[in-house]
């Protein structure tokens, strides 16, 4: 028996999936249906789920690399300046 959805505008939907391939396929179907603002949650990382959702690559790794290298260089320069 499938429950009936109420009339009017729907503001959310919750679903439970048995395994990772099922949620992967569901994310692809939601993306292909044209939805743009939605999310999926899993208790463990699912490889490739971001591609199935159609998400763009994040710039965060490059930002972390740049600030980490800048901090390391700044620390080395500070040690040199204090020593000499």
PDB file of N, CA and C in Angstrom:
ATOM      1  N   UNK A   1       0.845  -1.177   0.000  1.00  0.00           N
ATOM      2  CA  UNK A   1       0.000   0.000   0.000  1.00  0.00           C
ATOM      3  C   UNK A   1       0.892   1.243   0.000  1.00  0.00           C
ATOM      4  N   UNK A   2       0.675   2.124  -0.944  1.00  0.00           N
ATOM      5  CA  UNK A   2       1.451   3.351  -1.072  1.00  0.00           C
ATOM      6  C   UNK A   2       0.659   4.490  -0.448  1.00  0.00           C
ATOM      7  N   UNK A   3       1.273   5.234   0.497  1.00  0.00           N
ATOM      8  CA  UNK A   3       0.541   6.344   1.102  1.00  0.00           C
ATOM      9  C   UNK A   3       0.309   7.459   0.088  1.00  0.00           C
ATOM     10  N   UNK A   4      -0.815   8.134   0.219  1.00  0.00           N
ATOM     11  CA  UNK A   4      -1.158   9.237  -0.672  1.00  0.00           C
ATOM     12  C   UNK A   4      -0.499  10.518  -0.177  1.00  0.00           C
ATOM     13  N   UNK A   5       0.062  11.283  -1.098  1.00  0.00           N
ATOM     14  CA  UNK A   5       0.645  12.569  -0.750  1.00  0.00           C
ATOM     15  C   UNK A   5      -0.461  13.605  -0.634  1.00  0.00           C
ATOM     16  N   UNK A   6      -0.306  14.571   0.270  1.00  0.00           N
ATOM     17  CA  UNK A   6      -1.327  15.610   0.401  1.00  0.00           C
ATOM     18  C   UNK A   6      -1.344  16.505  -0.833  1.00  0.00           C
ATOM     19  N   UNK A   7      -2.496  17.116  -1.068  1.00  0.00           N
ATOM     20  CA  UNK A   7      -2.633  18.048  -2.190  1.00  0.00           C
ATOM     21  C   UNK A   7      -1.831  19.309  -1.896  1.00  0.00           C
ATOM     22  N   UNK A   8      -1.429  20.000  -2.935  1.00  0.00           N
ATOM     23  CA  UNK A   8      -0.695  21.251  -2.760  1.00  0.00           C
ATOM     24  C   UNK A   8       0.797  21.063  -2.982  1.00  0.00           C
ATOM     25  N   UNK A   9       1.540  22.056  -2.563  1.00  0.00           N
ATOM     26  CA  UNK A   9       2.978  22.086  -2.787  1.00  0.00           C
ATOM     27  C   UNK A   9       3.714  21.205  -1.782  1.00  0.00           C
ATOM     28  N   UNK A  10       4.649  20.441  -2.279  1.00  0.00           N
ATOM     29  CA  UNK A  10       5.457  19.573  -1.423  1.00  0.00           C
ATOM     30  C   UNK A  10       6.759  20.284  -1.064  1.00  0.00           C
ATOM     31  N   UNK A  11       7.124  20.281   0.207  1.00  0.00           N
ATOM     32  CA  UNK A  11       8.326  20.963   0.665  1.00  0.00           C
ATOM     33  C   UNK A  11       9.454  20.006   1.003  1.00  0.00           C
ATOM     34  N   UNK A  12       9.223  18.735   0.928  1.00  0.00           N
ATOM     35  CA  UNK A  12      10.286  17.797   1.238  1.00  0.00           C
ATOM     36  C   UNK A  12       9.831  16.369   1.071  1.00  0.00           C
ATOM     37  N   UNK A  13      10.810  15.505   0.978  1.00  0.00           N
ATOM     38  CA  UNK A  13      10.539  14.088   0.826  1.00  0.00           C
ATOM     39  C   UNK A  13      11.674  13.329   1.489  1.00  0.00           C
ATOM     40  N   UNK A  14      11.342  12.275   2.179  1.00  0.00           N
ATOM     41  CA  UNK A  14      12.335  11.460   2.860  1.00  0.00           C
ATOM     42  C   UNK A  14      12.183  10.029   2.380  1.00  0.00           C
ATOM     43  N   UNK A  15      13.303   9.398   2.075  1.00  0.00           N
ATOM     44  CA  UNK A  15      13.264   8.012   1.605  1.00  0.00           C
ATOM     45  C   UNK A  15      14.387   7.230   2.264  1.00  0.00           C
ATOM     46  N   UNK A  16      14.186   5.945   2.383  1.00  0.00           N
ATOM     47  CA  UNK A  16      15.193   5.058   2.967  1.00  0.00           C
ATOM     48  C   UNK A  16      15.550   4.011   1.917  1.00  0.00           C
ATOM     49  N   UNK A  17      16.863   3.774   1.770  1.00  0.00           N
ATOM     50  CA  UNK A  17      17.341   2.827   0.774  1.00  0.00           C
ATOM     51  C   UNK A  17      18.106   1.705   1.453  1.00  0.00           C
ATOM     52  N   UNK A  18      18.048   0.541   0.851  1.00  0.00           N
ATOM     53  CA  UNK A  18      18.635  -0.652   1.449  1.00  0.00           C
ATOM     54  C   UNK A  18      20.157  -0.694   1.342  1.00  0.00           C
ATOM     55  N   UNK A  19      20.713  -0.190   0.228  1.00  0.00           N
ATOM     56  CA  UNK A  19      22.162  -0.263   0.038  1.00  0.00           C
ATOM     57  C   UNK A  19      22.645   0.929  -0.787  1.00  0.00           C
ATOM     58  N   UNK A  20      23.968   1.026  -0.935  1.00  0.00           N
ATOM     59  CA  UNK A  20      24.573   2.165  -1.628  1.00  0.00           C
ATOM     60  C   UNK A  20      24.184   2.245  -3.107  1.00  0.00           C
ATOM     61  N   UNK A  21      24.162   1.148  -3.863  1.00  0.00           N
ATOM     62  CA  UNK A  21      23.758   1.276  -5.269  1.00  0.00           C
ATOM     63  C   UNK A  21      22.333   1.812  -5.444  1.00  0.00           C
ATOM     64  N   UNK A  22      21.460   1.514  -4.506  1.00  0.00           N
ATOM     65  CA  UNK A  22      20.081   1.998  -4.597  1.00  0.00           C
ATOM     66  C   UNK A  22      20.022   3.516  -4.424  1.00  0.00           C
ATOM     67  N   UNK A  23      20.752   4.055  -3.457  1.00  0.00           N
ATOM     68  CA  UNK A  23      20.733   5.513  -3.267  1.00  0.00           C
ATOM     69  C   UNK A  23      21.467   6.201  -4.411  1.00  0.00           C
ATOM     70  N   UNK A  24      22.495   5.555  -4.952  1.00  0.00           N
ATOM     71  CA  UNK A  24      23.218   6.097  -6.105  1.00  0.00           C
ATOM     72  C   UNK A  24      22.267   6.237  -7.299  1.00  0.00           C
ATOM     73  N   UNK A  25      21.508   5.185  -7.576  1.00  0.00           N
ATOM     74  CA  UNK A  25      20.553   5.213  -8.693  1.00  0.00           C
ATOM     75  C   UNK A  25      19.455   6.245  -8.447  1.00  0.00           C
ATOM     76  N   UNK A  26      18.992   6.349  -7.209  1.00  0.00           N
ATOM     77  CA  UNK A  26      17.951   7.329  -6.888  1.00  0.00           C
ATOM     78  C   UNK A  26      18.462   8.753  -7.076  1.00  0.00           C
ATOM     79  N   UNK A  27      19.702   9.006  -6.681  1.00  0.00           N
ATOM     80  CA  UNK A  27      20.281  10.341  -6.865  1.00  0.00           C
ATOM     81  C   UNK A  27      20.398  10.690  -8.345  1.00  0.00           C
ATOM     82  N   UNK A  28      20.765   9.718  -9.164  1.00  0.00           N
ATOM     83  CA  UNK A  28      20.837   9.965 -10.606  1.00  0.00           C
ATOM     84  C   UNK A  28      19.457  10.301 -11.172  1.00  0.00           C
ATOM     85  N   UNK A  29      18.428   9.596 -10.706  1.00  0.00           N
ATOM     86  CA  UNK A  29      17.069   9.857 -11.197  1.00  0.00           C
ATOM     87  C   UNK A  29      16.571  11.233 -10.762  1.00  0.00           C
ATOM     88  N   UNK A  30      16.877  11.621  -9.530  1.00  0.00           N
ATOM     89  CA  UNK A  30      16.464  12.944  -9.045  1.00  0.00           C
ATOM     90  C   UNK A  30      17.176  14.028  -9.847  1.00  0.00           C
ATOM     91  N   UNK A  31      18.478  13.847 -10.084  1.00  0.00           N
ATOM     92  CA  UNK A  31      19.239  14.808 -10.887  1.00  0.00           C
ATOM     93  C   UNK A  31      18.673  14.906 -12.303  1.00  0.00           C
ATOM     94  N   UNK A  32      18.388  13.754 -12.907  1.00  0.00           N
ATOM     95  CA  UNK A  32      17.856  13.738 -14.274  1.00  0.00           C
ATOM     96  C   UNK A  32      16.449  14.329 -14.356  1.00  0.00           C
ATOM     97  N   UNK A  33      15.725  14.315 -13.239  1.00  0.00           N
ATOM     98  CA  UNK A  33      14.385  14.908 -13.214  1.00  0.00           C
ATOM     99  C   UNK A  33      14.437  16.433 -13.181  1.00  0.00           C
ATOM    100  N   UNK A  34      15.635  17.000 -12.970  1.00  0.00           N
ATOM    101  CA  UNK A  34      15.790  18.446 -13.026  1.00  0.00           C
ATOM    102  C   UNK A  34      15.839  19.155 -11.691  1.00  0.00           C
ATOM    103  N   UNK A  35      15.835  18.427 -10.594  1.00  0.00           N
ATOM    104  CA  UNK A  35      15.915  19.068  -9.282  1.00  0.00           C
ATOM    105  C   UNK A  35      17.337  19.579  -9.058  1.00  0.00           C
ATOM    106  N   UNK A  36      17.443  20.779  -8.465  1.00  0.00           N
ATOM    107  CA  UNK A  36      18.756  21.382  -8.257  1.00  0.00           C
ATOM    108  C   UNK A  36      19.103  21.575  -6.788  1.00  0.00           C
ATOM    109  N   UNK A  37      18.127  21.745  -5.927  1.00  0.00           N
ATOM    110  CA  UNK A  37      18.396  21.977  -4.503  1.00  0.00           C
ATOM    111  C   UNK A  37      17.888  20.802  -3.693  1.00  0.00           C
ATOM    112  N   UNK A  38      18.767  19.831  -3.483  1.00  0.00           N
ATOM    113  CA  UNK A  38      18.406  18.648  -2.712  1.00  0.00           C
ATOM    114  C   UNK A  38      19.680  18.045  -2.147  1.00  0.00           C
ATOM    115  N   UNK A  39      19.535  17.133  -1.218  1.00  0.00           N
ATOM    116  CA  UNK A  39      20.697  16.544  -0.558  1.00  0.00           C
ATOM    117  C   UNK A  39      20.421  15.085  -0.254  1.00  0.00           C
ATOM    118  N   UNK A  40      21.485  14.351  -0.024  1.00  0.00           N
ATOM    119  CA  UNK A  40      21.358  12.954   0.394  1.00  0.00           C
ATOM    120  C   UNK A  40      22.290  12.729   1.575  1.00  0.00           C
ATOM    121  N   UNK A  41      21.865  11.887   2.484  1.00  0.00           N
ATOM    122  CA  UNK A  41      22.641  11.615   3.694  1.00  0.00           C
ATOM    123  C   UNK A  41      22.828  10.114   3.836  1.00  0.00           C
ATOM    124  N   UNK A  42      24.055   9.707   4.127  1.00  0.00           N
ATOM    125  CA  UNK A  42      24.362   8.297   4.348  1.00  0.00           C
ATOM    126  C   UNK A  42      25.199   8.175   5.611  1.00  0.00           C
ATOM    127  N   UNK A  43      25.135   7.043   6.291  1.00  0.00           N
ATOM    128  CA  UNK A  43      25.934   6.870   7.504  1.00  0.00           C
ATOM    129  C   UNK A  43      27.407   6.609   7.207  1.00  0.00           C
ATOM    130  N   UNK A  44      27.747   6.435   5.946  1.00  0.00           N
ATOM    131  CA  UNK A  44      29.138   6.203   5.536  1.00  0.00           C
ATOM    132  C   UNK A  44      29.337   6.831   4.160  1.00  0.00           C
ATOM    133  N   UNK A  45      30.580   7.165   3.798  1.00  0.00           N
ATOM    134  CA  UNK A  45      30.811   7.775   2.487  1.00  0.00           C
ATOM    135  C   UNK A  45      30.478   6.816   1.347  1.00  0.00           C
ATOM    136  N   UNK A  46      29.793   7.308   0.339  1.00  0.00           N
ATOM    137  CA  UNK A  46      29.476   6.529  -0.860  1.00  0.00           C
ATOM    138  C   UNK A  46      30.270   7.142  -2.011  1.00  0.00           C
ATOM    139  N   UNK A  47      31.250   6.394  -2.516  1.00  0.00           N
ATOM    140  CA  UNK A  47      32.120   6.890  -3.578  1.00  0.00           C
ATOM    141  C   UNK A  47      31.305   7.182  -4.837  1.00  0.00           C
ATOM    142  N   UNK A  48      31.473   8.392  -5.376  1.00  0.00           N
ATOM    143  CA  UNK A  48      30.795   8.773  -6.605  1.00  0.00           C
ATOM    144  C   UNK A  48      29.419   9.375  -6.415  1.00  0.00           C
ATOM    145  N   UNK A  49      28.957   9.499  -5.177  1.00  0.00           N
ATOM    146  CA  UNK A  49      27.619  10.047  -4.950  1.00  0.00           C
ATOM    147  C   UNK A  49      27.544  11.515  -5.369  1.00  0.00           C
ATOM    148  N   UNK A  50      28.638  12.248  -5.207  1.00  0.00           N
ATOM    149  CA  UNK A  50      28.641  13.646  -5.632  1.00  0.00           C
ATOM    150  C   UNK A  50      28.460  13.770  -7.144  1.00  0.00           C
ATOM    151  N   UNK A  51      29.048  12.860  -7.903  1.00  0.00           N
ATOM    152  CA  UNK A  51      28.844  12.877  -9.358  1.00  0.00           C
ATOM    153  C   UNK A  51      27.410  12.490  -9.706  1.00  0.00           C
ATOM    154  N   UNK A  52      26.852  11.530  -8.971  1.00  0.00           N
ATOM    155  CA  UNK A  52      25.469  11.117  -9.224  1.00  0.00           C
ATOM    156  C   UNK A  52      24.503  12.261  -8.926  1.00  0.00           C
ATOM    157  N   UNK A  53      24.865  13.114  -7.963  1.00  0.00           N
ATOM    158  CA  UNK A  53      24.024  14.258  -7.619  1.00  0.00           C
ATOM    159  C   UNK A  53      24.246  15.432  -8.563  1.00  0.00           C
ATOM    160  N   UNK A  54      25.302  15.374  -9.368  1.00  0.00           N
ATOM    161  CA  UNK A  54      25.589  16.458 -10.299  1.00  0.00           C
ATOM    162  C   UNK A  54      26.260  17.649  -9.650  1.00  0.00           C
ATOM    163  N   UNK A  55      27.001  17.421  -8.555  1.00  0.00           N
ATOM    164  CA  UNK A  55      27.680  18.516  -7.869  1.00  0.00           C
ATOM    165  C   UNK A  55      28.968  18.887  -8.591  1.00  0.00           C
ATOM    166  N   UNK A  56      29.316  20.165  -8.546  1.00  0.00           N
ATOM    167  CA  UNK A  56      30.568  20.633  -9.124  1.00  0.00           C
ATOM    168  C   UNK A  56      31.718  20.285  -8.179  1.00  0.00           C
ATOM    169  N   UNK A  57      32.929  20.268  -8.734  1.00  0.00           N
ATOM    170  CA  UNK A  57      34.112  20.018  -7.911  1.00  0.00           C
ATOM    171  C   UNK A  57      34.309  21.190  -6.946  1.00  0.00           C
ATOM    172  N   UNK A  58      34.698  20.877  -5.726  1.00  0.00           N
ATOM    173  CA  UNK A  58      34.889  21.894  -4.700  1.00  0.00           C
ATOM    174  C   UNK A  58      36.258  22.561  -4.853  1.00  0.00           C
ATOM    175  N   UNK A  59      36.318  23.856  -4.538  1.00  0.00           N
ATOM    176  CA  UNK A  59      37.598  24.572  -4.532  1.00  0.00           C
ATOM    177  C   UNK A  59      38.291  24.462  -3.181  1.00  0.00           C
ATOM    178  N   UNK A  60      37.649  23.868  -2.207  1.00  0.00           N
ATOM    179  CA  UNK A  60      38.201  23.803  -0.862  1.00  0.00           C
ATOM    180  C   UNK A  60      39.572  23.131  -0.790  1.00  0.00           C
ATOM    181  N   UNK A  61      39.839  22.013  -1.482  1.00  0.00           N
ATOM    182  CA  UNK A  61      41.189  21.430  -1.401  1.00  0.00           C
ATOM    183  C   UNK A  61      42.280  22.392  -1.861  1.00  0.00           C
ATOM    184  N   UNK A  62      42.020  23.180  -2.887  1.00  0.00           N
ATOM    185  CA  UNK A  62      43.023  24.140  -3.355  1.00  0.00           C
ATOM    186  C   UNK A  62      43.216  25.269  -2.351  1.00  0.00           C
ATOM    187  N   UNK A  63      42.148  25.690  -1.715  1.00  0.00           N
ATOM    188  CA  UNK A  63      42.254  26.738  -0.696  1.00  0.00           C
ATOM    189  C   UNK A  63      43.066  26.232   0.489  1.00  0.00           C
ATOM    190  N   UNK A  64      42.804  25.005   0.919  1.00  0.00           N
ATOM    191  CA  UNK A  64      43.542  24.423   2.043  1.00  0.00           C
ATOM    192  C   UNK A  64      45.017  24.266   1.689  1.00  0.00           C
ATOM    193  N   UNK A  65      45.315  23.798   0.478  1.00  0.00           N
ATOM    194  CA  UNK A  65      46.704  23.647   0.048  1.00  0.00           C
ATOM    195  C   UNK A  65      47.422  24.993   0.042  1.00  0.00           C
ATOM    196  N   UNK A  66      46.785  26.007  -0.512  1.00  0.00           N
ATOM    197  CA  UNK A  66      47.403  27.335  -0.593  1.00  0.00           C
ATOM    198  C   UNK A  66      47.671  27.917   0.788  1.00  0.00           C
ATOM    199  N   UNK A  67      46.684  27.853   1.670  1.00  0.00           N
ATOM    200  CA  UNK A  67      46.879  28.415   3.008  1.00  0.00           C
ATOM    201  C   UNK A  67      47.873  27.590   3.816  1.00  0.00           C
ATOM    202  N   UNK A  68      47.896  26.276   3.621  1.00  0.00           N
ATOM    203  CA  UNK A  68      48.874  25.440   4.315  1.00  0.00           C
ATOM    204  C   UNK A  68      50.292  25.744   3.883  1.00  0.00           C
ATOM    205  N   UNK A  69      50.511  25.875   2.582  1.00  0.00           N
ATOM    206  CA  UNK A  69      51.850  26.214   2.088  1.00  0.00           C
ATOM    207  C   UNK A  69      52.259  27.622   2.512  1.00  0.00           C
ATOM    208  N   UNK A  70      51.311  28.551   2.507  1.00  0.00           N
ATOM    209  CA  UNK A  70      51.610  29.914   2.961  1.00  0.00           C
ATOM    210  C   UNK A  70      51.984  29.924   4.438  1.00  0.00           C
ATOM    211  N   UNK A  71      51.265  29.163   5.241  1.00  0.00           N
ATOM    212  CA  UNK A  71      51.582  29.083   6.667  1.00  0.00           C
ATOM    213  C   UNK A  71      52.934  28.444   6.919  1.00  0.00           C
ATOM    214  N   UNK A  72      53.255  27.386   6.165  1.00  0.00           N
ATOM    215  CA  UNK A  72      54.562  26.737   6.319  1.00  0.00           C
ATOM    216  C   UNK A  72      55.683  27.686   5.911  1.00  0.00           C
ATOM    217  N   UNK A  73      55.506  28.388   4.794  1.00  0.00           N
ATOM    218  CA  UNK A  73      56.521  29.342   4.349  1.00  0.00           C
ATOM    219  C   UNK A  73      56.663  30.485   5.355  1.00  0.00           C
ATOM    220  N   UNK A  74      55.548  30.974   5.871  1.00  0.00           N
ATOM    221  CA  UNK A  74      55.596  32.033   6.876  1.00  0.00           C
ATOM    222  C   UNK A  74      56.301  31.585   8.146  1.00  0.00           C
ATOM    223  N   UNK A  75      56.060  30.353   8.565  1.00  0.00           N
ATOM    224  CA  UNK A  75      56.737  29.820   9.745  1.00  0.00           C
ATOM    225  C   UNK A  75      58.235  29.693   9.542  1.00  0.00           C
ATOM    226  N   UNK A  76      58.642  29.224   8.361  1.00  0.00           N
ATOM    227  CA  UNK A  76      60.076  29.110   8.065  1.00  0.00           C
ATOM    228  C   UNK A  76      60.734  30.490   8.018  1.00  0.00           C
ATOM    229  N   UNK A  77      60.055  31.457   7.383  1.00  0.00           N
ATOM    230  CA  UNK A  77      60.607  32.813   7.327  1.00  0.00           C
ATOM    231  C   UNK A  77      60.703  33.431   8.715  1.00  0.00           C
ATOM    232  N   UNK A  78      59.723  33.179   9.563  1.00  0.00           N
ATOM    233  CA  UNK A  78      59.765  33.702  10.928  1.00  0.00           C
ATOM    234  C   UNK A  78      60.929  33.095  11.704  1.00  0.00           C
ATOM    235  N   UNK A  79      61.151  31.789  11.560  1.00  0.00           N
ATOM    236  CA  UNK A  79      62.283  31.145  12.231  1.00  0.00           C
ATOM    237  C   UNK A  79      63.608  31.712  11.732  1.00  0.00           C
ATOM    238  N   UNK A  80      63.720  31.942  10.439  1.00  0.00           N
ATOM    239  CA  UNK A  80      64.945  32.509   9.870  1.00  0.00           C
ATOM    240  C   UNK A  80      65.164  33.927  10.385  1.00  0.00           C
ATOM    241  N   UNK A  81      64.087  34.729  10.408  1.00  0.00           N
ATOM    242  CA  UNK A  81      64.198  36.117  10.849  1.00  0.00           C
ATOM    243  C   UNK A  81      64.606  36.205  12.325  1.00  0.00           C
ATOM    244  N   UNK A  82      64.058  35.329  13.157  1.00  0.00           N
ATOM    245  CA  UNK A  82      64.369  35.337  14.583  1.00  0.00           C
ATOM    246  C   UNK A  82      65.797  34.851  14.827  1.00  0.00           C
ATOM    247  N   UNK A  83      66.275  33.896  14.029  1.00  0.00           N
ATOM    248  CA  UNK A  83      67.597  33.305  14.232  1.00  0.00           C
ATOM    249  C   UNK A  83      68.718  34.204  13.728  1.00  0.00           C
ATOM    250  N   UNK A  84      68.467  34.961  12.705  1.00  0.00           N
ATOM    251  CA  UNK A  84      69.563  35.735  12.081  1.00  0.00           C
ATOM    252  C   UNK A  84      69.559  37.143  12.546  1.00  0.00           C
TER     253      UNK A  84
END
